[in-house]
Short mmCIF file of C-alpha atoms in Angstrom, two decimals:
data_model
loop_
_atom_site.label_atom_id
_atom_site.label_comp_id
_atom_site.label_asym_id
_atom_site.label_seq_id
_atom_site.Cartn_x
_atom_site.Cartn_y
_atom_site.Cartn_z
CA UNK A 126 43.54 103.55 107.33
CA UNK A 127 40.87 103.56 110.07
CA UNK A 128 41.22 99.78 110.44
CA UNK A 129 44.96 100.22 111.09
CA UNK A 130 44.74 103.27 113.36
CA UNK A 131 41.68 102.26 115.40
CA UNK A 132 41.46 98.48 115.20
CA UNK A 133 38.74 98.25 117.86
CA UNK A 134 36.42 100.31 115.66
CA UNK A 135 36.48 97.91 112.70
CA UNK A 136 35.16 94.33 112.92
CA UNK A 137 35.67 93.47 109.24
CA UNK A 138 36.90 95.31 106.17
CA UNK A 139 35.88 94.98 102.52
CA UNK A 140 38.03 96.84 100.00
CA UNK A 141 36.36 96.96 96.58
CA UNK A 142 38.30 98.16 93.53
CA UNK A 143 41.17 99.30 95.74
CA UNK A 144 44.95 99.14 95.80
CA UNK A 145 48.00 100.07 97.84
CA UNK A 146 48.44 103.02 95.49
CA UNK A 147 45.90 104.50 93.09
CA UNK A 148 47.81 106.98 90.97
CA UNK A 149 45.79 109.29 88.72
CA UNK A 150 47.14 110.78 85.49
CA UNK A 151 48.01 114.49 85.85
CA UNK A 152 45.69 115.38 82.95
CA UNK A 153 42.70 113.59 84.50
CA UNK A 154 43.45 115.18 87.87
CA UNK A 155 43.41 118.59 86.21
CA UNK A 156 40.22 117.80 84.27
CA UNK A 157 38.41 116.81 87.47
CA UNK A 158 38.87 120.31 88.90
CA UNK A 159 36.11 121.63 86.68
CA UNK A 160 34.37 118.30 86.22
CA UNK A 161 34.94 118.74 82.50
CA UNK A 162 33.04 116.65 79.95
CA UNK A 163 36.39 115.07 79.08
CA UNK A 164 36.83 113.91 82.70
CA UNK A 165 33.27 112.58 82.90
CA UNK A 166 33.59 110.70 79.61
CA UNK A 167 36.98 109.25 80.51
CA UNK A 168 35.94 108.09 83.98
CA UNK A 169 32.78 106.51 82.63
CA UNK A 170 34.49 104.77 79.72
CA UNK A 171 37.65 103.70 81.54
CA UNK A 172 35.83 102.67 84.71
CA UNK A 173 33.54 100.09 83.13
CA UNK A 174 34.36 96.70 81.69
CA UNK A 175 33.49 95.80 78.12
CA UNK A 176 30.18 94.08 79.02
CA UNK A 177 28.91 97.40 80.44
CA UNK A 178 29.92 99.17 77.23
CA UNK A 179 27.81 96.67 75.32
CA UNK A 180 24.71 97.28 77.45
CA UNK A 181 24.97 94.15 79.58
CA UNK A 182 23.26 95.55 82.70
CA UNK A 183 22.50 93.16 85.57
CA UNK A 184 19.47 95.25 86.52
CA UNK A 185 16.64 95.39 83.96
CA UNK A 186 16.20 98.87 82.49
CA UNK A 187 19.53 100.14 83.81
CA UNK A 188 21.97 101.71 81.35
CA UNK A 189 25.23 101.63 83.28
CA UNK A 190 27.16 103.98 81.01
CA UNK A 191 24.38 106.59 80.93
CA UNK A 192 23.70 106.31 84.66
CA UNK A 193 27.39 106.70 85.49
CA UNK A 194 27.77 109.66 83.15
CA UNK A 195 24.80 111.42 84.76
CA UNK A 196 26.00 110.66 88.30
CA UNK A 197 29.57 111.84 87.69
CA UNK A 198 28.43 114.92 85.76
CA UNK A 199 26.18 115.88 88.69
CA UNK A 200 29.15 116.00 91.11
CA UNK A 201 30.68 119.36 91.79
CA UNK A 202 34.17 119.71 90.37
CA UNK A 203 35.50 120.20 93.87
CA UNK A 204 34.09 116.88 95.10
CA UNK A 205 35.30 114.94 92.08
CA UNK A 206 38.73 116.54 92.22
CA UNK A 207 39.13 115.81 95.95
CA UNK A 208 38.16 112.19 95.36
CA UNK A 209 40.78 111.75 92.66
CA UNK A 210 43.42 113.81 94.52
CA UNK A 211 43.03 111.59 97.59
CA UNK A 212 43.38 108.50 95.39
CA UNK A 213 46.49 109.96 93.77
CA UNK A 214 48.12 110.77 97.13
CA UNK A 215 47.12 107.50 98.84
CA UNK A 216 49.91 105.24 100.10
CA UNK A 217 48.25 102.18 101.56
CA UNK A 218 51.56 100.37 101.95
CA UNK A 219 52.23 102.48 105.04
CA UNK A 220 49.22 101.01 106.89
CA UNK A 221 48.22 97.75 105.17
CA UNK A 222 50.45 95.58 107.34
CA UNK A 223 48.88 97.02 110.49
CA UNK A 224 45.32 95.90 109.65
CA UNK A 225 44.26 93.11 112.02
CA UNK A 226 40.59 92.56 111.22
CA UNK A 227 39.31 90.06 108.65
CA UNK A 228 39.74 91.69 105.25
CA UNK A 229 38.25 90.97 101.84
CA UNK A 230 39.72 92.59 98.72
CA UNK A 231 37.57 92.46 95.57
CA UNK A 232 38.73 93.36 92.06
CA UNK A 233 37.15 93.21 88.64
CA UNK A 234 39.13 91.09 86.18
CA UNK A 235 38.96 93.83 83.54
CA UNK A 236 39.38 96.82 85.89
CA UNK A 237 41.72 99.32 84.23
CA UNK A 238 41.77 101.78 87.16
CA UNK A 239 42.85 99.27 89.80
CA UNK A 240 43.71 96.10 87.86
CA UNK A 241 43.59 92.67 89.51
CA UNK A 242 47.37 92.66 90.11
CA UNK A 243 46.87 95.85 92.17
CA UNK A 244 44.07 94.30 94.22
CA UNK A 245 46.08 91.12 94.72
CA UNK A 246 49.08 93.16 95.94
CA UNK A 247 46.80 94.89 98.44
CA UNK A 248 45.47 91.56 99.69
CA UNK A 249 49.02 90.22 99.98
CA UNK A 250 50.00 93.25 102.11
CA UNK A 251 47.14 92.84 104.61
CA UNK A 252 47.77 89.93 107.00
CA UNK A 253 45.29 87.11 106.36
CA UNK A 254 43.31 89.00 103.70
CA UNK A 255 41.17 87.09 101.22
CA UNK A 256 41.21 88.08 97.55
CA UNK A 257 38.39 87.66 95.01
CA UNK A 258 38.26 88.72 91.36
CA UNK A 259 34.90 89.06 89.61
CA UNK A 260 35.08 87.91 85.96
CA UNK A 261 34.33 90.43 83.22
CA UNK A 262 33.92 93.27 85.71
CA UNK A 263 35.59 96.67 85.50
CA UNK A 264 36.12 99.23 88.26
CA UNK A 265 32.43 99.96 88.81
CA UNK A 266 31.92 96.66 90.63
CA UNK A 267 28.80 97.59 92.64
CA UNK A 268 26.87 98.43 89.47
CA UNK A 269 28.52 95.95 87.10
CA UNK A 270 28.25 92.90 89.36
CA UNK A 271 25.89 93.78 92.24
CA UNK A 272 24.66 90.25 92.91
CA UNK A 273 28.14 88.72 92.91
CA UNK A 274 29.48 91.46 95.17
CA UNK A 275 26.55 91.15 97.56
CA UNK A 276 27.04 87.38 97.74
CA UNK A 277 30.73 87.86 98.64
CA UNK A 278 29.93 90.53 101.23
CA UNK A 279 27.15 88.49 102.86
CA UNK A 280 29.43 85.47 103.15
CA UNK A 281 32.29 87.57 104.50
CA UNK A 282 30.78 90.10 106.91
CA UNK A 283 29.85 88.54 110.25
CA UNK A 284 26.21 88.66 111.30
CA UNK A 285 25.52 90.97 114.25
CA UNK A 286 25.42 89.25 117.61
CA UNK A 287 21.95 88.60 118.99
CA UNK A 288 20.89 91.01 121.73
#
């Protein structure tokens, strides 16, 4: 939204695990109010691709499912609920066509929260956007595929101008 409203403030935009709309089930939205164990378990399980469920961590010693559970459980219910409420209310279609900066949209091929078709639709709505899908990756792209994401971002984001 910032890239559309204040184009001079944004040189490049990377949208990771995003979509034009990101509807949240009413039950999950309610569960996030108190950051219930059910919400934490669902977000952790649904947010990761199968390789993460099987312990395939790209970082030695990292247990993605356990780390995500601990991180989400540590959030206050208010913070978690606001995050999911904003996602539920989001209507990116209203601003996507106004974005003028170079844009990269990245999805995980097994993302169940914002599936690849959702990421592709977002890329199609932003003029000139580039779309990439990371194989075997769920919604937690930065932890599931950190090296691949970093490679994409480094290739996409322009280097700062020399002083």
